[in-house]
Amino acid sequence: MSARPALSPLRTIGKLSAATGVKIPTIRFYEQIGLLREPPRTASDRRLYDDAALRRLAFIRHARQLGFDLEAIRSLLDLSDHPDRPCGEANAIAERHLSEVGLKIRQLRAMQAELTRMTTECAGGRVSACKVIEVIHDHSDSP
């Protein structure tokens, strides 16, 4: 007698949330915008998710952790759904994102330098002579 492959259990939205670390409202949002397919429902209208939904949601979560925006994730999911396509487009999406991350890092370093300068120059006296307040006032007129 041959062993049958075990059927994967269907999960409620709460169990899917617990398994992936994605909050329930976020799962519903991903369904509404089409990143996650609307699952079948029980007679009592409860959503039931299979292993494919779990893998897809885990993919979305990891892509979000890496900072990809929703449109980039949509494109990456489309590529993932067509495994025979060349991966050049996926690489181009990742390279664009890497460039954006580099820009953000440069902006954060500039911000760090400005904040370091402000706090280093602060004499710790009265607000009327506070370098932090002065620097922020000086830049409040700029865009």
Coordinates of C-alpha atoms in Angstrom, one line a residue:
M1 CA 0.0 0.0 0.0
S2 CA 1.5 3.3 -1.1
A3 CA 1.5 6.3 1.3
R4 CA -0.6 9.2 0.2
P5 CA 0.9 12.6 0.4
A6 CA -0.5 14.5 3.4
L7 CA -3.0 17.1 2.5
S8 CA -1.9 20.5 3.7
P9 CA -4.3 22.0 6.1
L10 CA -6.3 25.1 5.3
R11 CA -5.8 28.0 7.7
T12 CA -8.1 30.6 8.9
I13 CA -6.9 34.2 8.5
G14 CA -5.9 34.2 12.2
K15 CA -3.7 31.2 11.8
L16 CA -2.2 32.6 8.6
S17 CA -1.5 35.8 10.5
A18 CA 0.2 33.9 13.3
A19 CA 2.2 31.8 10.8
T20 CA 3.5 34.8 8.9
G21 CA 3.6 37.6 11.4
V22 CA 1.4 39.7 9.1
K23 CA -1.6 41.4 10.8
I24 CA -5.1 40.5 9.8
P25 CA -6.0 43.9 8.4
T26 CA -2.8 43.9 6.3
I27 CA -3.8 40.5 4.9
R28 CA -7.2 41.8 4.0
F29 CA -5.6 44.9 2.4
Y30 CA -3.3 42.7 0.3
E31 CA -6.4 40.8 -0.9
Q32 CA -8.2 44.1 -1.7
I33 CA -5.3 45.4 -3.9
G34 CA -4.7 42.0 -5.6
L35 CA -1.4 41.0 -4.1
L36 CA -2.9 38.1 -2.4
R37 CA -5.7 36.1 -4.1
E38 CA -9.1 36.1 -2.4
P39 CA -9.3 32.7 -0.7
P40 CA -12.3 30.3 -0.8
R41 CA -14.7 30.8 2.1
T42 CA -16.6 28.4 4.3
A43 CA -20.4 28.3 4.5
S44 CA -20.0 30.7 7.5
D45 CA -18.0 33.1 5.3
R46 CA -14.6 32.4 7.0
R47 CA -11.6 32.7 4.7
L48 CA -9.5 29.5 4.3
Y49 CA -5.9 29.8 3.1
D50 CA -3.7 27.0 1.7
D51 CA 0.1 26.6 1.6
A52 CA 0.4 28.6 -1.6
A53 CA -1.2 31.6 0.1
L54 CA 1.1 31.2 3.1
R55 CA 4.2 31.1 0.7
R56 CA 2.9 34.2 -1.2
L57 CA 2.2 36.1 2.0
A58 CA 5.6 35.2 3.3
F59 CA 7.2 36.5 0.0
I60 CA 5.2 39.8 0.3
R61 CA 6.3 40.2 4.0
H62 CA 10.0 39.6 3.2
A63 CA 9.9 42.0 0.3
R64 CA 8.3 44.6 2.5
Q65 CA 11.0 44.0 5.1
L66 CA 13.6 44.7 2.4
G67 CA 11.8 48.0 1.7
F68 CA 10.2 47.2 -1.7
D69 CA 7.1 49.3 -2.5
L70 CA 3.8 47.6 -3.4
E71 CA 4.2 48.1 -7.1
A72 CA 7.6 46.5 -7.1
I73 CA 6.2 43.6 -5.1
R74 CA 3.4 43.3 -7.6
S75 CA 5.9 43.0 -10.4
L76 CA 8.0 40.5 -8.5
L77 CA 5.0 38.4 -7.8
D78 CA 4.0 38.4 -11.4
L79 CA 7.5 37.3 -12.3
S80 CA 7.4 34.6 -9.6
D81 CA 4.1 33.4 -11.1
H82 CA 5.9 32.8 -14.4
P83 CA 9.0 30.9 -13.5
D84 CA 10.1 30.3 -17.1
R85 CA 10.6 34.0 -17.8
P86 CA 14.1 35.4 -17.6
C87 CA 15.1 37.0 -14.3
G88 CA 16.5 40.2 -15.8
E89 CA 13.4 42.2 -14.9
A90 CA 13.6 41.0 -11.3
N91 CA 17.2 42.1 -11.2
A92 CA 16.4 45.5 -12.6
I93 CA 13.7 46.0 -10.0
A94 CA 16.2 45.0 -7.2
E95 CA 18.9 47.3 -8.7
R96 CA 16.4 50.3 -8.8
H97 CA 15.5 49.6 -5.2
L98 CA 19.2 49.3 -4.2
S99 CA 19.8 52.7 -5.8
E100 CA 17.0 54.2 -3.8
V101 CA 18.4 52.6 -0.6
G102 CA 21.8 54.1 -1.3
L103 CA 20.2 57.6 -1.7
K104 CA 18.3 57.1 1.6
I105 CA 21.5 56.1 3.4
R106 CA 23.3 59.2 2.1
Q107 CA 20.4 61.3 3.3
L108 CA 20.4 59.6 6.7
R109 CA 24.1 60.2 7.1
A110 CA 23.7 63.9 6.3
M111 CA 20.9 64.0 8.9
Q112 CA 23.1 62.2 11.4
A113 CA 25.9 64.7 10.8
E114 CA 23.6 67.7 11.2
L115 CA 22.1 66.3 14.4
T116 CA 25.5 65.4 15.8
R117 CA 26.7 69.0 15.1
M118 CA 23.6 70.4 16.7
T119 CA 23.9 68.4 19.9
T120 CA 27.6 68.8 20.2
E121 CA 27.4 72.6 19.9
C122 CA 24.6 72.7 22.5
A123 CA 25.9 74.6 25.6
G124 CA 23.2 73.2 27.9
G125 CA 22.2 76.6 29.0
R126 CA 19.0 78.4 28.3
V127 CA 16.7 77.9 25.3
S128 CA 17.5 81.4 24.2
A129 CA 21.0 80.2 23.4
C130 CA 20.2 76.6 22.5
K131 CA 22.0 75.5 19.3
V132 CA 19.4 72.8 18.6
I133 CA 16.5 75.3 18.6
E134 CA 18.6 77.8 16.6
V135 CA 19.6 75.3 13.9
I136 CA 16.0 74.1 13.5
H137 CA 14.8 77.7 13.2
D138 CA 17.4 78.5 10.6
H139 CA 16.2 75.6 8.4
S140 CA 12.5 76.0 8.9
D141 CA 12.4 78.5 6.0
S142 CA 14.0 76.1 3.6
P143 CA 11.9 73.6 1.6

